[in-house]
Amino acid sequence: MKVAEVGFAACAGRARSGGREGSTCAGNGAHGGCVQLLKDGKMMKQQTMPRRLLCAVCAVVLLVLAVPAAWAAEPDADTAAPVQSLTASEATEMQQADAAVTALTDSADYAAMSAADRKAAALEQLDDLVQQGLVAKGSIYADEENGMVSFSYSCGALGGILLEDPDEENTAADLQLAEAAQQTAQNGTYGTAMLYYAFDDTVNSSRYPNYAYMQSYWTSVGLDTKLDTTVTVADLRRMNNYDLCVLSTHGAYYTYELWKRTAPAPVLLLTEKSTFWNDLRYGMDLLNHRIIKVNGAYAVTAGFFRTAYRSGALKDTIILSETCEFYGKSGHLDTSMADAMLSGGAACVVGYVNNVYTVYSRSMLWATVNRLLAGDTVREAVDFGLNLYGADDIIWYNNQGGRRPHAVASFPVLSGNQDARLRAVQAAADSTQQAA
C-alpha cells in the first residue's frame, strides 16, 4: 500500500505556511544575544570608570530594546494572569454577536435547512450584526466550496458559521465494523498518551464508547492513556506532557482574507463554547487569529501550535490526527498544521487529506497505535492499517457494502520522521542493541 509522503518541494501551501522543506529541527526561533565586555585582567584606572558605566548603561538599554515585544505579551497560560488584550466592552460585543450566531446555528430550523438556505440565513444574520456594529463591515465572505461563511468581529477577531454539519456526511457511512486489528501489544511500559476527544459532548454518542475502550485497553497493556472529553484551548497547550497525542476532533477549512486576497487554511474545531471570561483569557490569540470562533465555539489554527510550542517543547511527541482536512483538500495539500507542530519539536505528524469517514479513521487509529506498541515505526504502523482497511476511505467504504461514497477519497499523510517510534519503545531497543 502506498502512503502519501510530505517531503517534496512542490507541496501546496508550504510557501504560504512557512514550511521547512522537510526539516524537523525544533526550536529554531529568534534568541536574544548576550553582550560581553572583555577585560584585560588589569586594574582599571579611576578615570575610566565613568566611561565604563556609560557603556554598561547603553548595553542594558540596547538589550532591553532587542527583546521582541511579542514575547512579553505571551505569558504562560497556566501560570500567568490572563492578558487583557481585549477590553471588557469588546468582549461583551463579541458575546452579543456569538449569542445571535448560536441562536441561528443551534436552532432546529437551521438543522433542517439545505446548504443554500443556511447560507442565506447566515448572511442575513451577519448583515444584521453589521448594522449593530458587532461585525466589521465588508468582512463577510461566503465560501460555498468549503461550507463556511467567515467574518470579522468589530474588534478584529475572526469568526465563522458552518454551512454543513460535520457529522452529516458520516451518518450513512457509520457502518458496523468488526474489529480485525489484532491486539498484539505485550504488557510493558510504553509511556504516556492523550486522547483529545472533541467530536461531541459524549451524551448519546455512538463514537465515544470506542474511545473509552481504546483508553482502557492501551492503559491495561502499559501505555498510560488519558481521555480528555472536554477539550479546551488551554488543554492543547499541554501536549508536550505526552509521548503520543491523538486529535479526535472535527476540522474545517476556514477562509482568511489577507491583503485583499482570500485563502483557506485548516482549523481544528473544539466543543469549548465562547464565554466572556475566556474571550479575555484568549484575547491575544483571538486578535492574532491563532484562535477563531466557529458557531460560537473556539477553533485553533496552525498559528496557535506554532506559538504554543515555539521553543521546541513537544520533544519528539508523535501526533495522530483524525481531523477532516487536516492536510487540506485534493489539489490543495496544506501542510501548515503539521509544519507548526514539527517546528514545535514533534517527531512525526499523521493526518488526513479531505473529509474522512469516521469509522475508517478510528479503525486506522486503533491499528496504528497497536502496532506502535508492538515496536513498529510510525510508517510501518500506518502501512499495517492501510493493508488491513484499505489505502483510502472509499476503498474501505465499498468493502463494507456502502453504495453512495463521498466524492473524494481521504487518505493518511505523514510528515516528519516516519521512522520514529514511541520514546519508551525506542529507548528499550537502543538499550538492547547496546547490550548486544
CSV table of C-alpha atoms in Angstrom, one decimal:
chain,number,residue,atom,x,y,z
A,1,MET,CA,0.0,0.0,0.0
A,2,LYS,CA,1.2,3.5,-0.7
A,3,VAL,CA,1.3,6.2,1.9
A,4,ALA,CA,1.3,9.8,0.8
A,5,GLU,CA,4.5,11.4,1.9
A,6,VAL,CA,5.2,15.0,2.6
A,7,GLY,CA,8.8,15.8,1.7
A,8,PHE,CA,8.7,17.2,-1.8
A,9,ALA,CA,9.3,20.8,-2.6
A,10,ALA,CA,6.0,21.1,-4.5
A,11,CYS,CA,3.8,20.6,-1.5
A,12,ALA,CA,1.0,23.1,-1.9
A,13,GLY,CA,0.7,25.6,1.0
A,14,ARG,CA,4.3,25.1,2.1
A,15,ALA,CA,5.4,28.5,0.9
A,16,ARG,CA,2.4,30.1,2.5
A,17,SER,CA,2.8,28.3,5.8
A,18,GLY,CA,6.5,28.7,6.0
A,19,GLY,CA,7.3,25.1,5.6
A,20,ARG,CA,10.8,23.9,6.3
A,21,GLU,CA,11.5,21.8,3.2
A,22,GLY,CA,11.3,18.6,5.3
A,23,SER,CA,13.4,19.8,8.1
A,24,THR,CA,12.4,18.6,11.6
A,25,CYS,CA,14.6,20.8,13.6
A,26,ALA,CA,12.9,22.2,16.7
A,27,GLY,CA,13.1,25.5,18.4
A,28,ASN,CA,14.9,27.4,15.8
A,29,GLY,CA,13.3,30.7,16.9
A,30,ALA,CA,14.9,34.0,17.4
A,31,HIS,CA,17.0,34.2,20.6
A,32,GLY,CA,18.3,37.3,22.3
A,33,GLY,CA,22.1,37.6,22.2
A,34,CYS,CA,24.4,38.3,25.1
A,35,VAL,CA,26.7,41.4,25.1
A,36,GLN,CA,30.0,40.6,26.8
A,37,LEU,CA,32.6,43.2,27.9
A,38,LEU,CA,36.0,41.7,27.8
A,39,LYS,CA,38.6,42.8,30.3
A,40,ASP,CA,42.4,42.6,30.1
A,41,GLY,CA,42.6,41.4,33.7
A,42,LYS,CA,44.4,44.5,34.9
A,43,MET,CA,43.2,47.0,37.4
A,44,MET,CA,41.3,49.9,35.7
A,45,LYS,CA,42.3,53.4,36.4
A,46,GLN,CA,39.8,55.6,38.3
A,47,GLN,CA,39.3,58.0,35.4
A,48,THR,CA,38.0,55.1,33.1
A,49,MET,CA,35.0,54.3,35.4
A,50,PRO,CA,32.5,56.9,34.1
A,51,ARG,CA,33.2,55.7,30.5
A,52,ARG,CA,32.6,52.1,31.5
A,53,LEU,CA,29.5,53.0,33.4
A,54,LEU,CA,28.1,54.8,30.4
A,55,CYS,CA,28.9,51.8,28.1
A,56,ALA,CA,27.2,49.4,30.5
A,57,VAL,CA,24.0,51.5,30.7
A,58,CYS,CA,24.0,51.7,26.9
A,59,ALA,CA,24.4,47.9,26.6
A,60,VAL,CA,21.5,47.3,29.0
A,61,VAL,CA,19.2,49.7,27.1
A,62,LEU,CA,20.1,48.1,23.7
A,63,LEU,CA,19.5,44.6,25.2
A,64,VAL,CA,16.1,45.6,26.5
A,65,LEU,CA,15.1,47.2,23.2
A,66,ALA,CA,16.2,44.0,21.4
A,67,VAL,CA,13.7,41.8,23.2
A,68,PRO,CA,10.7,41.3,20.9
A,69,ALA,CA,7.6,42.9,22.3
A,70,ALA,CA,5.6,39.8,21.4
A,71,TRP,CA,7.5,37.7,23.9
A,72,ALA,CA,6.4,40.0,26.8
A,73,ALA,CA,2.8,39.8,25.5
A,74,GLU,CA,2.7,36.0,25.7
A,75,PRO,CA,2.8,34.7,29.3
A,76,ASP,CA,2.5,31.1,30.1
A,77,ALA,CA,-1.3,30.3,30.0
A,78,ASP,CA,-1.1,28.1,33.2
A,79,THR,CA,1.0,30.3,35.4
A,80,ALA,CA,0.3,33.9,34.4
A,81,ALA,CA,-2.7,36.1,34.7
A,82,PRO,CA,-4.9,36.5,31.6
A,83,VAL,CA,-3.6,39.1,29.2
A,84,GLN,CA,-6.2,41.9,28.9
A,85,SER,CA,-5.8,42.2,25.1
A,86,LEU,CA,-9.5,42.8,24.7
A,87,THR,CA,-11.4,45.4,26.6
A,88,ALA,CA,-14.4,44.4,28.6
A,89,SER,CA,-16.6,46.2,26.1
A,90,GLU,CA,-15.1,44.4,23.2
A,91,ALA,CA,-15.6,41.0,24.9
A,92,THR,CA,-19.2,42.0,25.6
A,93,GLU,CA,-19.8,42.9,22.0
A,94,MET,CA,-18.3,39.6,20.9
A,95,GLN,CA,-20.6,37.7,23.2
A,96,GLN,CA,-23.6,39.6,21.8
A,97,ALA,CA,-22.6,38.6,18.3
A,98,ASP,CA,-22.0,35.0,19.4
A,99,ALA,CA,-25.4,34.8,21.0
A,100,ALA,CA,-27.0,35.8,17.8
A,101,VAL,CA,-24.9,33.3,15.8
A,102,THR,CA,-25.6,30.4,18.1
A,103,ALA,CA,-29.3,31.2,18.2
A,104,LEU,CA,-29.3,30.6,14.5
A,105,THR,CA,-26.9,27.6,14.2
A,106,ASP,CA,-28.3,25.7,17.2
A,107,SER,CA,-31.9,26.0,16.1
A,108,ALA,CA,-34.0,23.1,14.7
A,109,ASP,CA,-34.9,25.3,11.7
A,110,TYR,CA,-31.2,25.7,10.7
A,111,ALA,CA,-30.6,22.0,11.1
A,112,ALA,CA,-33.5,21.3,8.7
A,113,MET,CA,-32.3,23.8,6.0
A,114,SER,CA,-30.4,23.0,2.8
A,115,ALA,CA,-26.9,24.3,2.5
A,116,ALA,CA,-28.2,27.1,0.2
A,117,ASP,CA,-30.8,28.1,2.8
A,118,ARG,CA,-28.2,28.0,5.6
A,119,LYS,CA,-26.0,30.4,3.6
A,120,ALA,CA,-28.9,32.8,3.1
A,121,ALA,CA,-29.8,32.7,6.8
A,122,ALA,CA,-26.2,33.1,7.9
A,123,LEU,CA,-25.7,36.1,5.6
A,124,GLU,CA,-28.9,37.7,6.8
A,125,GLN,CA,-27.9,37.3,10.4
A,126,LEU,CA,-24.4,38.7,9.8
A,127,ASP,CA,-25.8,41.7,7.9
A,128,ASP,CA,-27.9,42.5,10.9
A,129,LEU,CA,-24.9,42.3,13.1
A,130,VAL,CA,-23.0,44.6,10.8
A,131,GLN,CA,-25.9,47.2,11.3
A,132,GLN,CA,-25.5,46.8,15.0
A,133,GLY,CA,-21.7,47.4,14.8
A,134,LEU,CA,-20.8,44.0,16.1
A,135,VAL,CA,-19.4,42.6,12.9
A,136,ALA,CA,-17.0,44.6,10.7
A,137,LYS,CA,-18.4,45.9,7.5
A,138,GLY,CA,-17.0,44.3,4.4
A,139,SER,CA,-15.6,41.3,6.3
A,140,ILE,CA,-18.2,38.7,5.4
A,141,TYR,CA,-17.1,36.1,2.9
A,142,ALA,CA,-19.2,33.1,1.8
A,143,ASP,CA,-17.1,30.1,0.9
A,144,GLU,CA,-19.6,27.6,-0.5
A,145,GLU,CA,-17.0,25.1,-1.7
A,146,ASN,CA,-15.7,24.7,1.9
A,147,GLY,CA,-19.0,25.2,3.6
A,148,MET,CA,-18.2,28.2,5.7
A,149,VAL,CA,-19.2,31.9,6.0
A,150,SER,CA,-16.3,33.8,7.6
A,151,PHE,CA,-16.4,37.2,9.1
A,152,SER,CA,-14.5,39.6,11.4
A,153,TYR,CA,-15.8,40.9,14.7
A,154,SER,CA,-15.7,44.7,15.2
A,155,CYS,CA,-12.5,44.2,17.4
A,156,GLY,CA,-10.7,42.3,14.6
A,157,ALA,CA,-11.0,38.7,15.9
A,158,LEU,CA,-12.3,36.2,13.3
A,159,GLY,CA,-15.5,34.2,13.3
A,160,GLY,CA,-17.3,31.7,11.1
A,161,ILE,CA,-20.6,29.9,10.5
A,162,LEU,CA,-20.6,26.4,9.3
A,163,LEU,CA,-23.0,25.7,6.4
A,164,GLU,CA,-22.7,21.9,6.8
A,165,ASP,CA,-23.0,19.7,9.9
A,166,PRO,CA,-19.6,17.9,10.2
A,167,ASP,CA,-21.5,14.7,11.0
A,168,GLU,CA,-23.9,14.8,8.1
A,169,GLU,CA,-21.7,13.1,5.6
A,170,ASN,CA,-20.6,10.4,8.0
A,171,THR,CA,-24.1,9.3,9.2
A,172,ALA,CA,-24.7,6.9,6.4
A,173,ALA,CA,-21.2,5.6,6.5
A,174,ASP,CA,-21.0,4.7,10.2
A,175,LEU,CA,-21.4,1.0,9.4
A,176,GLN,CA,-20.8,-1.7,11.9
A,177,LEU,CA,-17.2,-2.7,11.6
A,178,ALA,CA,-15.9,-6.0,13.0
A,179,GLU,CA,-12.5,-5.0,14.6
A,180,ALA,CA,-9.9,-7.1,12.7
A,181,ALA,CA,-6.8,-5.5,14.2
A,182,GLN,CA,-5.1,-8.0,16.4
A,183,GLN,CA,-4.3,-6.9,20.0
A,184,THR,CA,-0.6,-7.7,19.5
A,185,ALA,CA,0.9,-5.5,22.2
A,186,GLN,CA,2.6,-7.2,25.1
A,187,ASN,CA,2.3,-5.9,28.6
A,188,GLY,CA,5.1,-3.4,29.3
A,189,THR,CA,5.8,0.3,29.9
A,190,TYR,CA,5.2,2.3,26.7
A,191,GLY,CA,5.0,5.9,28.1
A,192,THR,CA,2.0,8.2,28.1
A,193,ALA,CA,-0.8,9.2,25.7
A,194,MET,CA,-3.6,11.6,25.5
A,195,LEU,CA,-6.8,11.2,23.5
A,196,TYR,CA,-8.2,14.7,22.8
A,197,TYR,CA,-11.9,13.8,22.1
A,198,ALA,CA,-13.9,16.8,20.8
A,199,PHE,CA,-16.3,15.1,18.3
A,200,ASP,CA,-19.2,15.7,20.6
A,201,ASP,CA,-20.1,16.0,24.3
A,202,THR,CA,-20.3,12.2,24.7
A,203,VAL,CA,-24.0,12.3,25.5
A,204,ASN,CA,-25.9,9.6,23.5
A,205,SER,CA,-22.7,9.4,21.3
A,206,SER,CA,-22.1,6.4,19.1
A,207,ARG,CA,-18.4,7.4,18.9
A,208,TYR,CA,-17.5,7.9,22.5
A,209,PRO,CA,-17.6,4.2,23.7
A,210,ASN,CA,-15.0,3.3,21.2
A,211,TYR,CA,-12.5,5.8,22.6
A,212,ALA,CA,-13.3,4.8,26.2
A,213,TYR,CA,-12.5,1.2,25.2
A,214,MET,CA,-9.2,2.2,23.5
A,215,GLN,CA,-8.2,4.2,26.5
A,216,SER,CA,-8.9,1.3,28.8
A,217,TYR,CA,-7.1,-1.3,26.6
A,218,TRP,CA,-4.0,0.8,25.9
A,219,THR,CA,-3.6,1.6,29.6
A,220,SER,CA,-4.0,-2.1,30.5
A,221,VAL,CA,-1.0,-3.1,28.4
A,222,GLY,CA,1.2,-0.3,29.6
A,223,LEU,CA,0.5,2.9,27.6
A,224,ASP,CA,-0.8,5.2,30.3
A,225,THR,CA,-3.6,6.8,28.3
A,226,LYS,CA,-5.8,9.7,29.4
A,227,LEU,CA,-9.1,10.7,27.7
A,228,ASP,CA,-10.0,14.3,27.6
A,229,THR,CA,-13.7,14.7,26.7
A,230,THR,CA,-13.9,18.5,27.4
A,231,VAL,CA,-11.0,19.7,25.3
A,232,THR,CA,-10.2,23.4,25.8
A,233,VAL,CA,-7.7,25.7,24.1
A,234,ALA,CA,-5.7,25.6,27.4
A,235,ASP,CA,-5.6,21.7,27.2
A,236,LEU,CA,-3.9,21.9,23.8
A,237,ARG,CA,-1.0,23.8,25.3
A,238,ARG,CA,-0.1,20.7,27.3
A,239,MET,CA,0.5,18.3,24.5
A,240,ASN,CA,4.2,18.3,25.5
A,241,ASN,CA,3.3,16.2,28.6
A,242,TYR,CA,2.7,13.1,26.5
A,243,ASP,CA,4.6,10.7,24.2
A,244,LEU,CA,1.6,10.2,21.9
A,245,CYS,CA,-1.2,12.7,21.3
A,246,VAL,CA,-4.4,11.9,19.3
A,247,LEU,CA,-6.5,14.7,18.0
A,248,SER,CA,-10.0,13.3,17.6
A,249,THR,CA,-11.8,16.5,16.6
A,250,HIS,CA,-13.8,17.8,13.7
A,251,GLY,CA,-12.0,20.0,11.3
A,252,ALA,CA,-12.9,22.6,8.7
A,253,TYR,CA,-11.3,24.8,6.0
A,254,TYR,CA,-11.5,28.5,7.1
A,255,THR,CA,-11.1,31.2,4.5
A,256,TYR,CA,-8.9,34.1,5.6
A,257,GLU,CA,-8.6,37.4,3.8
A,258,LEU,CA,-5.1,38.8,3.7
A,259,TRP,CA,-4.0,41.8,1.7
A,260,LYS,CA,-7.4,41.7,-0.1
A,261,ARG,CA,-6.7,38.1,-1.2
A,262,THR,CA,-8.6,35.1,0.2
A,263,ALA,CA,-7.0,31.8,1.0
A,264,PRO,CA,-8.3,28.8,3.0
A,265,ALA,CA,-6.5,27.1,5.9
A,266,PRO,CA,-7.3,24.1,8.1
A,267,VAL,CA,-8.7,24.7,11.6
A,268,LEU,CA,-9.4,22.3,14.5
A,269,LEU,CA,-13.0,22.7,15.9
A,270,LEU,CA,-13.4,22.4,19.6
A,271,THR,CA,-16.6,22.0,21.7
A,272,GLU,CA,-15.4,24.7,24.1
A,273,LYS,CA,-18.1,27.4,24.0
A,274,SER,CA,-17.1,31.0,23.8
A,275,THR,CA,-17.6,32.9,27.1
A,276,PHE,CA,-16.9,36.5,28.2
A,277,TRP,CA,-14.0,35.5,30.5
A,278,ASN,CA,-12.4,33.1,28.1
A,279,ASP,CA,-12.5,35.7,25.4
A,280,LEU,CA,-10.5,37.9,27.7
A,281,ARG,CA,-8.2,35.0,28.6
A,282,TYR,CA,-7.6,34.1,25.0
A,283,GLY,CA,-7.7,37.7,23.8
A,284,MET,CA,-4.2,37.9,22.4
A,285,ASP,CA,-4.6,34.6,20.4
A,286,LEU,CA,-8.0,35.8,19.2
A,287,LEU,CA,-6.7,39.2,18.0
A,288,ASN,CA,-3.7,37.5,16.3
A,289,HIS,CA,-6.0,34.9,14.7
A,290,ARG,CA,-4.4,31.9,16.4
A,291,ILE,CA,-7.8,31.2,17.7
A,292,ILE,CA,-11.1,31.8,15.9
A,293,LYS,CA,-14.7,31.2,16.7
A,294,VAL,CA,-16.9,29.0,14.6
A,295,ASN,CA,-20.6,28.6,15.5
A,296,GLY,CA,-19.8,30.3,18.8
A,297,ALA,CA,-17.2,27.8,19.9
A,298,TYR,CA,-13.4,28.1,19.8
A,299,ALA,CA,-11.2,26.7,17.0
A,300,VAL,CA,-7.5,26.7,16.7
A,301,THR,CA,-5.3,27.4,13.7
A,302,ALA,CA,-1.7,26.4,12.8
A,303,GLY,CA,-0.5,29.7,14.3
A,304,PHE,CA,-1.8,28.5,17.7
A,305,PHE,CA,0.5,25.5,17.7
A,306,ARG,CA,3.4,27.4,16.3
A,307,THR,CA,3.2,29.9,19.1
A,308,ALA,CA,2.4,27.5,21.9
A,309,TYR,CA,5.4,25.3,21.1
A,310,ARG,CA,7.8,27.7,19.6
A,311,SER,CA,10.6,26.6,22.0
A,312,GLY,CA,10.5,23.0,20.8
A,313,ALA,CA,8.6,21.9,23.8
A,314,LEU,CA,6.9,18.9,22.0
A,315,LYS,CA,10.1,17.0,22.5
A,316,ASP,CA,9.6,14.2,19.9
A,317,THR,CA,5.9,13.6,20.6
A,318,ILE,CA,4.1,11.6,18.0
A,319,ILE,CA,0.8,13.2,16.9
A,320,LEU,CA,-2.0,11.3,15.2
A,321,SER,CA,-5.0,13.4,13.9
A,322,GLU,CA,-8.4,12.2,12.8
A,323,THR,CA,-9.4,15.7,11.8
A,324,CYS,CA,-11.1,16.2,8.5
A,325,GLU,CA,-9.0,18.3,6.1
A,326,PHE,CA,-6.1,18.4,8.5
A,327,TYR,CA,-3.8,18.4,5.4
A,328,GLY,CA,-6.2,20.4,3.3
A,329,LYS,CA,-8.0,19.0,0.2
A,330,SER,CA,-7.1,17.3,-3.0
A,331,GLY,CA,-5.4,19.8,-5.3
A,332,HIS,CA,-4.5,22.0,-2.4
A,333,LEU,CA,-2.3,20.0,0.0
A,334,ASP,CA,-1.8,22.2,3.1
A,335,THR,CA,1.0,21.3,5.5
A,336,SER,CA,0.7,24.3,7.7
A,337,MET,CA,-0.8,22.5,10.7
A,338,ALA,CA,1.8,19.7,10.6
A,339,ASP,CA,4.6,22.2,9.9
A,340,ALA,CA,3.6,24.1,13.0
A,341,MET,CA,3.7,21.0,15.2
A,342,LEU,CA,7.0,19.8,13.7
A,343,SER,CA,8.6,23.2,14.3
A,344,GLY,CA,7.5,22.8,17.9
A,345,GLY,CA,9.5,19.6,18.2
A,346,ALA,CA,7.0,16.9,17.3
A,347,ALA,CA,8.7,13.7,15.9
A,348,CYS,CA,6.0,12.8,13.3
A,349,VAL,CA,2.5,14.0,12.4
A,350,VAL,CA,-0.1,11.9,10.7
A,351,GLY,CA,-3.4,13.3,9.4
A,352,TYR,CA,-5.9,13.2,6.6
A,353,VAL,CA,-6.5,15.0,3.3
A,354,ASN,CA,-10.2,15.7,2.6
A,355,ASN,CA,-13.1,14.7,4.7
A,356,VAL,CA,-12.6,11.3,6.2
A,357,TYR,CA,-15.1,8.7,7.2
A,358,THR,CA,-15.1,8.4,11.0
A,359,VAL,CA,-15.1,4.6,11.2
A,360,TYR,CA,-12.2,4.5,8.8
A,361,SER,CA,-10.1,7.0,10.7
A,362,ARG,CA,-11.0,5.4,14.0
A,363,SER,CA,-10.0,1.9,12.7
A,364,MET,CA,-6.8,3.3,11.3
A,365,LEU,CA,-6.1,4.8,14.7
A,366,TRP,CA,-6.7,1.6,16.5
A,367,ALA,CA,-4.4,-0.4,14.2
A,368,THR,CA,-1.7,2.2,14.2
A,369,VAL,CA,-1.4,2.6,17.9
A,370,ASN,CA,-1.4,-1.2,18.5
A,371,ARG,CA,1.4,-1.6,16.1
A,372,LEU,CA,3.4,1.3,17.7
A,373,LEU,CA,3.1,-0.7,20.9
A,374,ALA,CA,4.4,-3.7,19.1
A,375,GLY,CA,7.5,-1.8,18.2
A,376,ASP,CA,6.7,-0.6,14.7
A,377,THR,CA,7.8,2.8,13.4
A,378,VAL,CA,5.1,5.3,12.5
A,379,ARG,CA,5.4,4.4,8.8
A,380,GLU,CA,5.2,0.7,9.5
A,381,ALA,CA,2.3,1.1,11.8
A,382,VAL,CA,0.3,3.2,9.3
A,383,ASP,CA,1.2,0.7,6.5
A,384,PHE,CA,-0.2,-2.1,8.6
A,385,GLY,CA,-3.5,-0.2,8.9
A,386,LEU,CA,-3.7,0.5,5.2
A,387,ASN,CA,-3.2,-3.1,4.4
A,388,LEU,CA,-5.9,-4.0,6.8
A,389,TYR,CA,-8.5,-1.4,6.0
A,390,GLY,CA,-7.7,0.0,2.5
A,391,ALA,CA,-5.5,2.6,1.0
A,392,ASP,CA,-8.2,5.2,1.3
A,393,ASP,CA,-11.6,5.6,3.0
A,394,ILE,CA,-13.6,5.0,-0.2
A,395,ILE,CA,-12.0,1.6,-0.7
A,396,TRP,CA,-12.9,0.8,2.9
A,397,TYR,CA,-16.4,2.1,2.4
A,398,ASN,CA,-17.0,0.0,-0.7
A,399,ASN,CA,-15.6,-3.1,1.1
A,400,GLN,CA,-18.2,-2.6,3.8
A,401,GLY,CA,-21.0,-2.7,1.3
A,402,GLY,CA,-21.5,1.1,1.0
A,403,ARG,CA,-23.3,2.3,-2.1
A,404,ARG,CA,-23.0,6.0,-2.0
A,405,PRO,CA,-19.4,7.0,-1.2
A,406,HIS,CA,-18.5,10.7,-0.9
A,407,ALA,CA,-17.0,12.3,-4.0
A,408,VAL,CA,-13.3,12.4,-3.0
A,409,ALA,CA,-11.3,9.8,-1.1
A,410,SER,CA,-9.4,10.6,2.1
A,411,PHE,CA,-6.1,9.0,2.9
A,412,PRO,CA,-3.4,9.5,5.6
A,413,VAL,CA,-0.4,11.8,5.1
A,414,LEU,CA,2.8,11.6,7.1
A,415,SER,CA,5.2,14.5,7.9
A,416,GLY,CA,8.4,14.5,9.9
A,417,ASN,CA,10.4,11.4,10.9
A,418,GLN,CA,8.5,8.5,9.6
A,419,ASP,CA,10.9,6.1,11.3
A,420,ALA,CA,10.1,7.5,14.7
A,421,ARG,CA,8.9,5.1,17.5
A,422,LEU,CA,7.4,5.7,20.8
A,423,ARG,CA,10.1,7.0,23.0
A,424,ALA,CA,9.9,4.2,25.5
A,425,VAL,CA,10.0,1.6,22.7
A,426,GLN,CA,13.0,3.3,21.1
A,427,ALA,CA,14.8,3.5,24.4
A,428,ALA,CA,14.3,-0.2,25.0
A,429,ALA,CA,15.5,-1.0,21.5
A,430,ASP,CA,18.6,1.1,22.0
A,431,SER,CA,19.4,-0.5,25.3
A,432,THR,CA,19.1,-4.0,23.8
A,433,GLN,CA,21.3,-3.0,21.0
A,434,GLN,CA,24.0,-1.6,23.3
A,435,ALA,CA,23.8,-4.7,25.5
A,436,ALA,CA,24.4,-6.9,22.4
